[in-house]
Amino acid sequence: MSPITISSCPTISKNGTGEIKICNTIQWSKDQTWQLEFCFDGDLLPLSEELDPWLVLALLPAMCAGRDLELTHPVSSRLLQNLPAIQSIFNTWDATYKKIKVSAPTRPDPGFNGKGKTACFFSGGVDSFYTILKYRDKIDVLIHLDNPWAREEGRARMLGKIKEAAERLGKPLIIIKSNFRDFLDTYTEWEYSHGAAIMALALFLTPYISKIYLAGDYTYASLEPNGVHPLLDPLWGTETLEVIHDGLEATRLQKIELMEGNNIMLSSLRVCWENIENELNCGRCRKCLYTMVSLRAAGLLNHCPTFAVPLDLEYLVNFDFLTVAARWCLLENLEALENRGTDPELEEALRRSLARQKPLPQQKLLTGTDPELSELRQKVTFYDQTLRFQLADKVNRLLSKNRAIHRVGETLAHRAWKWLK
């Protein structure tokens, strides 16, 4: 089967609305091409004409198709050298992401001077707000990816809140629109490909930035396969761009507690991807629910007006949380509430919710014999095993304090232990 090719350099133009547009073509097959375009708003920005962003965008779809990838113009030597490790990570998470050969010439190493701006991706959510607060004096510019799936009224409100928050934080904001979801969603899962997508945006801006912060959803205790991950993110960097994964040290509750008294964040908070009409957050999806739980545990839910409906504890109890990270967030909140004794009603709802959750499938562990990847295998194996042992132990310990569901906790912990055998 012939390789997927990227043989042309991108074209850069300015459209009638003042946006800067960069376009290029991915030759998927003899009869099929993908014309991808990105529009950057604001003042004229220097954009990279290198093929690094296009390589990053094409990698995961090519892996899913089991097709080699060929580029005719030079790319970053460091990025090219990191692709085997990147591919190994995705392949061990999901075998449908097959290892492929990537062929491209490399350009000379210009050396890292660190003189560019420091940027942070800004979604308006808990994690990005936390990272911006943490590095407020170091971050020069915020980058926001416009949501192409949002309804027009909701999208306008969402962008208005993002712009307002950036202005009140005193940071320039770059808003980017693109059609790349049509391409990525045809071949990959957004849960995995979103990290590569936002890294491509950063690589377009390498004439302007030299460091980028990615705010992660997870803690050291709750890591699971995801497109934004501390093992992956630094590997997308180049000789001129440093990529930093941030936020592993803080739980969602700890991040939210930093918002106390900060009206910028509480009035602009957006965590939902359901895109309901004219609302920032639906209040009913997984991300909304565990964020609302953390806000209530912190005593801040009544000060955050961005959710469409109040927190319904019975709905919470009966909701199926299908990720380790979501369940871990509930456990962290339950543990904090037990220590504080401030909200027994929420505490009891969290116990009931955790007690009725069904076991999750076991995460895959890295296999293979490549000695160069032994450290990587050890790290991922350690994260996976430690997470599941700790989750089993915490469920058993926390739920056993309530005698009525003591046996449920023991059963759930026993099942979690069996997954590791």
CSV table of C-alpha atoms in Angstrom, one decimal:
chain,number,residue,atom,x,y,z
A,1,MET,CA,0.0,0.0,0.0
A,2,SER,CA,1.4,3.4,-1.0
A,3,PRO,CA,2.3,5.8,1.8
A,4,ILE,CA,0.3,8.8,2.9
A,5,THR,CA,2.3,11.9,1.6
A,6,ILE,CA,2.7,15.5,2.5
A,7,SER,CA,4.7,16.9,-0.4
A,8,SER,CA,3.9,20.6,-0.5
A,9,CYS,CA,4.7,23.5,1.8
A,10,PRO,CA,1.7,25.3,3.4
A,11,THR,CA,0.3,28.6,2.0
A,12,ILE,CA,-0.3,31.6,4.2
A,13,SER,CA,-2.8,34.3,3.4
A,14,LYS,CA,-5.0,36.9,5.1
A,15,ASN,CA,-8.8,36.7,4.7
A,16,GLY,CA,-11.4,39.4,4.6
A,17,THR,CA,-12.0,39.4,8.3
A,18,GLY,CA,-8.4,40.0,9.2
A,19,GLU,CA,-7.6,36.4,10.1
A,20,ILE,CA,-4.4,34.8,9.0
A,21,LYS,CA,-5.1,31.5,7.3
A,22,ILE,CA,-2.6,28.7,6.7
A,23,CYS,CA,-3.5,25.7,4.5
A,24,ASN,CA,-1.9,22.5,3.2
A,25,THR,CA,-2.9,19.2,1.6
A,26,ILE,CA,-2.5,15.7,2.9
A,27,GLN,CA,-2.4,13.2,0.1
A,28,TRP,CA,-4.3,10.2,1.7
A,29,SER,CA,-4.5,8.1,-1.5
A,30,LYS,CA,-4.4,8.5,-5.2
A,31,ASP,CA,-8.0,9.5,-5.3
A,32,GLN,CA,-8.4,11.2,-1.9
A,33,THR,CA,-6.9,14.4,-0.4
A,34,TRP,CA,-7.5,16.3,2.8
A,35,GLN,CA,-7.3,20.1,2.6
A,36,LEU,CA,-6.7,21.3,6.1
A,37,GLU,CA,-6.8,25.0,7.1
A,38,PHE,CA,-6.3,27.0,10.2
A,39,CYS,CA,-7.4,30.6,10.9
A,40,PHE,CA,-5.6,32.7,13.5
A,41,ASP,CA,-7.3,35.9,14.7
A,42,GLY,CA,-5.7,39.0,16.1
A,43,ASP,CA,-2.6,40.9,15.0
A,44,LEU,CA,-0.4,39.6,12.3
A,45,LEU,CA,1.4,36.6,13.7
A,46,PRO,CA,4.6,35.0,12.4
A,47,LEU,CA,3.5,31.4,11.5
A,48,SER,CA,5.8,28.5,10.8
A,49,GLU,CA,5.9,27.2,7.2
A,50,GLU,CA,7.6,24.0,8.3
A,51,LEU,CA,5.9,20.6,8.0
A,52,ASP,CA,6.2,19.8,11.7
A,53,PRO,CA,2.5,20.6,12.5
A,54,TRP,CA,1.3,18.6,9.5
A,55,LEU,CA,3.4,15.6,10.5
A,56,VAL,CA,1.9,15.7,14.0
A,57,LEU,CA,-1.7,16.0,12.6
A,58,ALA,CA,-1.2,13.1,10.2
A,59,LEU,CA,0.6,10.6,12.5
A,60,LEU,CA,-2.3,9.1,14.4
A,61,PRO,CA,-4.7,8.8,11.4
A,62,ALA,CA,-1.8,7.1,9.5
A,63,MET,CA,-1.3,4.7,12.4
A,64,CYS,CA,-5.0,3.8,12.5
A,65,ALA,CA,-4.9,3.1,8.8
A,66,GLY,CA,-1.7,1.1,9.1
A,67,ARG,CA,-0.1,3.3,6.4
A,68,ASP,CA,3.4,4.7,6.2
A,69,LEU,CA,3.9,8.4,6.2
A,70,GLU,CA,6.2,10.3,3.8
A,71,LEU,CA,7.1,14.0,3.8
A,72,THR,CA,9.3,15.5,1.2
A,73,HIS,CA,10.4,18.7,3.0
A,74,PRO,CA,12.5,18.8,6.2
A,75,VAL,CA,11.1,18.4,9.7
A,76,SER,CA,12.5,18.7,13.2
A,77,SER,CA,15.2,16.0,13.8
A,78,ARG,CA,14.2,15.8,17.5
A,79,LEU,CA,10.5,15.3,16.7
A,80,LEU,CA,11.3,12.7,14.1
A,81,GLN,CA,13.5,10.8,16.6
A,82,ASN,CA,10.7,10.9,19.2
A,83,LEU,CA,8.1,9.3,16.9
A,84,PRO,CA,9.0,5.7,17.7
A,85,ALA,CA,8.4,6.3,21.4
A,86,ILE,CA,5.1,8.2,20.7
A,87,GLN,CA,3.9,5.4,18.5
A,88,SER,CA,4.8,2.8,21.1
A,89,ILE,CA,2.7,4.6,23.7
A,90,PHE,CA,-0.4,4.7,21.5
A,91,ASN,CA,0.1,1.2,20.3
A,92,THR,CA,0.3,-0.2,23.8
A,93,TRP,CA,-2.8,1.8,24.8
A,94,ASP,CA,-4.7,0.6,21.8
A,95,ALA,CA,-3.4,-2.0,19.2
A,96,THR,CA,-5.5,-0.4,16.5
A,97,TYR,CA,-2.9,2.3,16.4
A,98,LYS,CA,-0.3,0.4,14.5
A,99,LYS,CA,3.4,1.3,14.3
A,100,ILE,CA,4.3,2.7,10.9
A,101,LYS,CA,7.4,4.0,9.1
A,102,VAL,CA,7.7,7.8,8.9
A,103,SER,CA,10.1,9.1,6.3
A,104,ALA,CA,11.3,12.7,6.0
A,105,PRO,CA,14.5,14.7,5.7
A,106,THR,CA,15.5,16.7,8.7
A,107,ARG,CA,16.7,20.3,9.0
A,108,PRO,CA,19.8,21.5,10.9
A,109,ASP,CA,19.4,22.1,14.6
A,110,PRO,CA,19.1,25.9,15.1
A,111,GLY,CA,19.6,25.5,18.9
A,112,PHE,CA,17.2,26.5,21.6
A,113,ASN,CA,17.4,30.2,22.6
A,114,GLY,CA,14.3,30.4,24.7
A,115,LYS,CA,13.7,34.0,23.6
A,116,GLY,CA,10.1,33.4,22.3
A,117,LYS,CA,6.9,33.9,24.3
A,118,THR,CA,5.6,31.5,26.9
A,119,ALA,CA,2.1,30.3,26.0
A,120,CYS,CA,-0.6,28.2,27.7
A,121,PHE,CA,-3.6,26.6,26.1
A,122,PHE,CA,-6.8,28.0,27.6
A,123,SER,CA,-10.1,26.2,27.4
A,124,GLY,CA,-11.8,28.1,30.2
A,125,GLY,CA,-11.8,24.9,32.3
A,126,VAL,CA,-10.5,24.1,35.8
A,127,ASP,CA,-7.1,22.8,34.7
A,128,SER,CA,-6.1,25.6,32.4
A,129,PHE,CA,-7.2,28.2,34.9
A,130,TYR,CA,-5.1,26.5,37.5
A,131,THR,CA,-2.0,26.5,35.4
A,132,ILE,CA,-2.5,30.2,34.4
A,133,LEU,CA,-2.8,31.1,38.1
A,134,LYS,CA,0.2,29.1,39.0
A,135,TYR,CA,2.5,30.6,36.3
A,136,ARG,CA,0.7,34.0,35.9
A,137,ASP,CA,3.9,35.9,35.9
A,138,LYS,CA,5.6,33.6,33.4
A,139,ILE,CA,2.8,33.1,30.8
A,140,ASP,CA,2.8,35.7,28.1
A,141,VAL,CA,0.0,34.6,25.8
A,142,LEU,CA,-3.1,32.3,25.9
A,143,ILE,CA,-4.2,30.1,23.0
A,144,HIS,CA,-7.8,29.0,22.6
A,145,LEU,CA,-9.1,26.5,20.0
A,146,ASP,CA,-12.6,27.5,18.9
A,147,ASN,CA,-15.1,24.6,19.1
A,148,PRO,CA,-16.5,23.9,15.6
A,149,TRP,CA,-19.3,21.8,16.9
A,150,ALA,CA,-20.8,24.4,19.2
A,151,ARG,CA,-24.2,25.9,18.3
A,152,GLU,CA,-23.8,29.5,17.1
A,153,GLU,CA,-25.5,31.2,20.1
A,154,GLY,CA,-23.6,29.0,22.6
A,155,ARG,CA,-20.4,29.5,20.7
A,156,ALA,CA,-20.7,33.3,20.8
A,157,ARG,CA,-21.3,33.2,24.5
A,158,MET,CA,-18.4,30.8,25.1
A,159,LEU,CA,-16.0,33.0,23.1
A,160,GLY,CA,-17.2,36.1,24.9
A,161,LYS,CA,-16.4,34.5,28.2
A,162,ILE,CA,-13.0,33.3,27.0
A,163,LYS,CA,-12.1,36.8,25.8
A,164,GLU,CA,-13.4,38.5,28.9
A,165,ALA,CA,-11.4,36.1,31.1
A,166,ALA,CA,-8.2,36.7,29.1
A,167,GLU,CA,-8.7,40.4,29.3
A,168,ARG,CA,-9.2,40.4,33.0
A,169,LEU,CA,-6.1,38.2,33.4
A,170,GLY,CA,-4.2,40.7,31.4
A,171,LYS,CA,-3.1,38.2,28.8
A,172,PRO,CA,-3.2,38.4,25.0
A,173,LEU,CA,-5.4,35.8,23.4
A,174,ILE,CA,-5.0,33.9,20.2
A,175,ILE,CA,-8.2,32.2,18.9
A,176,ILE,CA,-7.7,29.5,16.3
A,177,LYS,CA,-10.4,27.9,14.1
A,178,SER,CA,-9.8,24.8,12.0
A,179,ASN,CA,-11.5,22.1,10.0
A,180,PHE,CA,-9.0,19.4,11.3
A,181,ARG,CA,-11.7,17.6,13.3
A,182,ASP,CA,-13.3,16.4,10.0
A,183,PHE,CA,-10.0,14.7,9.2
A,184,LEU,CA,-9.0,13.4,12.7
A,185,ASP,CA,-12.5,12.1,13.6
A,186,THR,CA,-12.7,10.1,10.4
A,187,TYR,CA,-9.8,7.8,11.5
A,188,THR,CA,-9.1,8.4,15.3
A,189,GLU,CA,-10.7,8.9,18.6
A,190,TRP,CA,-10.7,12.5,19.9
A,191,GLU,CA,-9.8,11.2,23.4
A,192,TYR,CA,-6.4,10.3,21.9
A,193,SER,CA,-6.0,12.7,19.0
A,194,HIS,CA,-6.8,16.0,20.8
A,195,GLY,CA,-3.3,16.2,22.3
A,196,ALA,CA,-1.6,15.9,18.9
A,197,ALA,CA,-4.1,18.5,17.5
A,198,ILE,CA,-3.3,21.2,20.0
A,199,MET,CA,0.4,20.5,19.7
A,200,ALA,CA,0.1,21.1,16.0
A,201,LEU,CA,-1.4,24.5,16.9
A,202,ALA,CA,1.6,25.3,19.1
A,203,LEU,CA,4.0,24.2,16.3
A,204,PHE,CA,2.5,26.7,13.9
A,205,LEU,CA,3.4,29.4,16.4
A,206,THR,CA,7.1,28.5,16.9
A,207,PRO,CA,8.3,31.7,15.3
A,208,TYR,CA,6.4,33.5,18.1
A,209,ILE,CA,6.6,31.1,21.2
A,210,SER,CA,9.4,28.9,22.6
A,211,LYS,CA,7.5,27.3,25.5
A,212,ILE,CA,4.0,25.9,25.9
A,213,TYR,CA,2.2,24.7,29.0
A,214,LEU,CA,-0.4,21.9,28.6
A,215,ALA,CA,-2.8,21.7,31.6
A,216,GLY,CA,-3.6,18.0,32.3
A,217,ASP,CA,-6.8,16.6,33.8
A,218,TYR,CA,-5.1,14.0,35.9
A,219,THR,CA,-3.0,13.7,39.1
A,220,TYR,CA,0.0,11.5,39.6
A,221,ALA,CA,-2.5,9.0,41.2
A,222,SER,CA,-5.1,8.9,38.5
A,223,LEU,CA,-3.2,8.8,35.2
A,224,GLU,CA,-4.7,6.8,32.4
A,225,PRO,CA,-4.4,6.7,28.6
A,226,ASN,CA,-5.2,10.1,27.1
A,227,GLY,CA,-4.0,12.4,24.3
A,228,VAL,CA,-2.6,14.9,26.8
A,229,HIS,CA,-0.3,12.9,29.1
A,230,PRO,CA,3.0,13.5,30.8
A,231,LEU,CA,4.7,10.7,29.0
A,232,LEU,CA,3.6,12.0,25.6
A,233,ASP,CA,3.6,15.8,25.8
A,234,PRO,CA,7.3,16.5,26.0
A,235,LEU,CA,7.9,14.2,23.0
A,236,TRP,CA,6.0,16.5,20.7
A,237,GLY,CA,8.6,19.3,21.3
A,238,THR,CA,11.2,20.4,18.9
A,239,GLU,CA,14.6,22.1,19.0
A,240,THR,CA,12.9,25.4,19.3
A,241,LEU,CA,9.7,24.5,21.4
A,242,GLU,CA,9.7,23.2,24.9
A,243,VAL,CA,6.4,21.4,25.9
A,244,ILE,CA,5.5,21.2,29.6
A,245,HIS,CA,2.7,19.0,31.0
A,246,ASP,CA,1.4,20.7,34.2
A,247,GLY,CA,-1.0,20.1,37.1
A,248,LEU,CA,-0.2,16.5,38.2
A,249,GLU,CA,0.4,17.6,41.8
A,250,ALA,CA,-3.1,18.9,42.5
A,251,THR,CA,-6.5,17.3,42.6
A,252,ARG,CA,-9.5,18.9,41.0
A,253,LEU,CA,-10.7,20.0,44.4
A,254,GLN,CA,-7.4,21.6,45.2
A,255,LYS,CA,-7.4,23.4,41.9
A,256,ILE,CA,-10.9,24.7,42.5
A,257,GLU,CA,-10.1,25.9,46.0
A,258,LEU,CA,-7.6,28.3,44.4
A,259,MET,CA,-10.6,30.0,42.7
A,260,GLU,CA,-12.0,31.2,46.0
A,261,GLY,CA,-12.5,34.9,45.7
A,262,ASN,CA,-11.5,34.9,42.0
A,263,ASN,CA,-14.6,36.1,40.1
A,264,ILE,CA,-12.8,35.9,36.8
A,265,MET,CA,-12.7,32.1,36.9
A,266,LEU,CA,-16.0,31.4,38.7
A,267,SER,CA,-17.9,33.6,36.3
A,268,SER,CA,-16.2,32.1,33.2
A,269,LEU,CA,-15.7,28.4,34.1
A,270,ARG,CA,-16.4,26.0,31.2
A,271,VAL,CA,-15.8,22.3,31.4
A,272,CYS,CA,-18.6,20.8,29.3
A,273,TRP,CA,-18.3,19.4,25.7
A,274,GLU,CA,-22.0,18.7,25.3
A,275,ASN,CA,-22.5,22.0,23.5
A,276,ILE,CA,-26.1,22.6,24.6
A,277,GLU,CA,-27.7,25.7,23.2
A,278,ASN,CA,-26.7,29.0,24.8
A,279,GLU,CA,-25.1,27.4,27.9
A,280,LEU,CA,-21.5,27.0,28.9
A,281,ASN,CA,-22.1,23.8,30.9
A,282,CYS,CA,-25.0,21.3,30.7
A,283,GLY,CA,-24.7,20.2,34.4
A,284,ARG,CA,-25.5,16.6,33.4
A,285,CYS,CA,-22.4,15.1,31.8
A,286,ARG,CA,-19.5,13.4,33.4
A,287,LYS,CA,-17.2,16.4,33.4
A,288,CYS,CA,-19.9,18.8,34.7
A,289,LEU,CA,-20.9,16.4,37.5
A,290,TYR,CA,-17.5,15.8,39.0
A,291,THR,CA,-16.6,19.5,38.6
A,292,MET,CA,-19.8,20.5,40.4
A,293,VAL,CA,-19.0,18.0,43.1
A,294,SER,CA,-15.6,19.6,43.6
A,295,LEU,CA,-17.2,23.1,43.6
A,296,ARG,CA,-19.7,22.1,46.2
A,297,ALA,CA,-17.1,20.4,48.3
A,298,ALA,CA,-15.0,23.7,48.2
A,299,GLY,CA,-18.1,25.7,49.1
A,300,LEU,CA,-18.0,27.5,45.8
A,301,LEU,CA,-20.8,26.0,43.7
A,302,ASN,CA,-23.3,28.7,44.6
A,303,HIS,CA,-20.8,31.3,43.4
A,304,CYS,CA,-20.3,29.7,40.0
A,305,PRO,CA,-23.2,30.7,37.7
A,306,THR,CA,-22.1,28.8,34.5
A,307,PHE,CA,-24.0,25.5,35.0
A,308,ALA,CA,-27.4,25.1,33.3
A,309,VAL,CA,-28.9,23.1,36.2
A,310,PRO,CA,-28.2,22.7,39.9
A,311,LEU,CA,-26.3,19.6,41.2
A,312,ASP,CA,-28.9,16.8,41.5
A,313,LEU,CA,-27.5,14.3,44.1
A,314,GLU,CA,-29.9,11.5,43.0
A,315,TYR,CA,-28.8,11.9,39.4
A,316,LEU,CA,-25.2,11.9,40.6
A,317,VAL,CA,-25.8,8.6,42.5
A,318,ASN,CA,-27.2,6.9,39.5
A,319,PHE,CA,-24.7,8.2,36.9
A,320,ASP,CA,-22.2,5.8,35.4
A,321,PHE,CA,-18.7,7.2,35.6
A,322,LEU,CA,-16.8,5.2,33.0
A,323,THR,CA,-13.3,6.5,33.5
A,324,VAL,CA,-10.7,5.8,36.3
A,325,ALA,CA,-10.0,9.5,36.5
A,326,ALA,CA,-13.7,10.5,37.1
A,327,ARG,CA,-14.0,7.9,39.9
A,328,TRP,CA,-10.7,9.0,41.4
A,329,CYS,CA,-12.0,12.5,41.5
A,330,LEU,CA,-15.1,11.4,43.4
A,331,LEU,CA,-12.9,9.4,45.8
A,332,GLU,CA,-10.7,12.5,46.4
A,333,ASN,CA,-13.8,14.6,47.2
A,334,LEU,CA,-15.3,11.9,49.5
A,335,GLU,CA,-12.0,11.7,51.4
A,336,ALA,CA,-11.8,15.4,51.8
A,337,LEU,CA,-15.4,15.7,53.0
A,338,GLU,CA,-14.9,12.9,55.5
A,339,ASN,CA,-12.0,14.8,57.0
A,340,ARG,CA,-13.8,18.1,57.1
A,341,GLY,CA,-17.3,16.9,58.0
A,342,THR,CA,-18.8,20.0,56.2
A,343,ASP,CA,-21.4,18.4,53.8
A,344,PRO,CA,-22.7,15.0,55.0
A,345,GLU,CA,-25.4,15.0,52.3
A,346,LEU,CA,-22.9,15.2,49.5
A,347,GLU,CA,-20.6,12.7,51.4
A,348,GLU,CA,-23.4,10.1,51.5
A,349,ALA,CA,-24.3,10.6,47.8
A,350,LEU,CA,-20.6,10.0,46.8
A,351,ARG,CA,-20.5,6.8,48.8
A,352,ARG,CA,-23.7,5.6,47.2
A,353,SER,CA,-22.4,6.6,43.7
A,354,LEU,CA,-19.1,4.8,44.1
A,355,ALA,CA,-20.8,1.7,45.6
A,356,ARG,CA,-22.9,1.2,42.5
A,357,GLN,CA,-20.2,1.7,39.8
A,358,LYS,CA,-19.4,-1.4,37.7
A,359,PRO,CA,-15.8,-2.6,37.2
A,360,LEU,CA,-13.8,-1.0,34.4
A,361,PRO,CA,-11.9,-3.1,31.9
A,362,GLN,CA,-8.2,-3.6,32.6
A,363,GLN,CA,-5.8,-1.1,31.1
A,364,LYS,CA,-3.3,-2.7,28.7
A,365,LEU,CA,0.3,-2.8,29.9
A,366,LEU,CA,3.3,-2.2,27.7
A,367,THR,CA,4.8,-5.3,26.1
A,368,GLY,CA,7.7,-5.9,23.8
A,369,THR,CA,11.5,-6.3,24.1
A,370,ASP,CA,13.0,-3.1,22.7
A,371,PRO,CA,15.6,-2.1,25.2
A,372,GLU,CA,15.5,1.6,24.3
A,373,LEU,CA,11.9,1.6,25.6
A,374,SER,CA,12.4,-0.3,28.8
A,375,GLU,CA,12.2,2.8,31.0
A,376,LEU,CA,9.0,3.9,29.2
A,377,ARG,CA,7.5,0.4,29.7
A,378,GLN,CA,8.4,0.5,33.4
A,379,LYS,CA,6.8,3.9,33.9
A,380,VAL,CA,3.5,3.1,32.2
A,381,THR,CA,3.3,-0.3,34.0
A,382,PHE,CA,4.0,1.4,37.3
A,383,TYR,CA,1.3,4.1,36.7
A,384,ASP,CA,-1.3,1.4,35.7
A,385,GLN,CA,-0.6,-1.0,38.6
A,386,THR,CA,-0.3,1.7,41.2
A,387,LEU,CA,-3.5,3.4,40.2
A,388,ARG,CA,-5.5,0.3,40.4
A,389,PHE,CA,-4.1,-0.9,43.7
A,390,GLN,CA,-4.7,2.5,45.2
A,391,LEU,CA,-8.2,2.8,43.8
A,392,ALA,CA,-9.2,-0.6,45.2
A,393,ASP,CA,-7.7,0.2,48.6
A,394,LYS,CA,-9.4,3.6,48.8
A,395,VAL,CA,-12.8,2.3,47.7
A,396,ASN,CA,-12.6,-0.4,50.4
A,397,ARG,CA,-11.3,1.9,53.1
A,398,LEU,CA,-13.8,4.8,52.4
A,399,LEU,CA,-16.9,2.8,51.9
A,400,SER,CA,-16.2,0.4,54.8
A,401,LYS,CA,-16.9,3.3,57.2
A,402,ASN,CA,-20.6,2.9,56.3
A,403,ARG,CA,-21.6,-0.5,57.6
A,404,ALA,CA,-24.6,-0.7,55.3
A,405,ILE,CA,-22.4,-0.9,52.3
A,406,HIS,CA,-19.3,-2.4,53.8
A,407,ARG,CA,-19.7,-5.6,51.8
A,408,VAL,CA,-20.2,-3.6,48.5
A,409,GLY,CA,-16.8,-1.9,49.1
A,410,GLU,CA,-15.1,-5.2,49.8
A,411,THR,CA,-16.6,-6.7,46.6
A,412,LEU,CA,-15.5,-3.7,44.4
A,413,ALA,CA,-12.0,-3.7,45.9
A,414,HIS,CA,-11.7,-7.5,45.3
A,415,ARG,CA,-12.8,-7.1,41.7
A,416,ALA,CA,-10.2,-4.3,41.2
A,417,TRP,CA,-7.5,-6.5,42.6
A,418,LYS,CA,-8.5,-9.4,40.3
A,419,TRP,CA,-8.1,-7.1,37.2
A,420,LEU,CA,-4.3,-7.1,38.0
A,421,LYS,CA,-3.9,-10.8,38.1
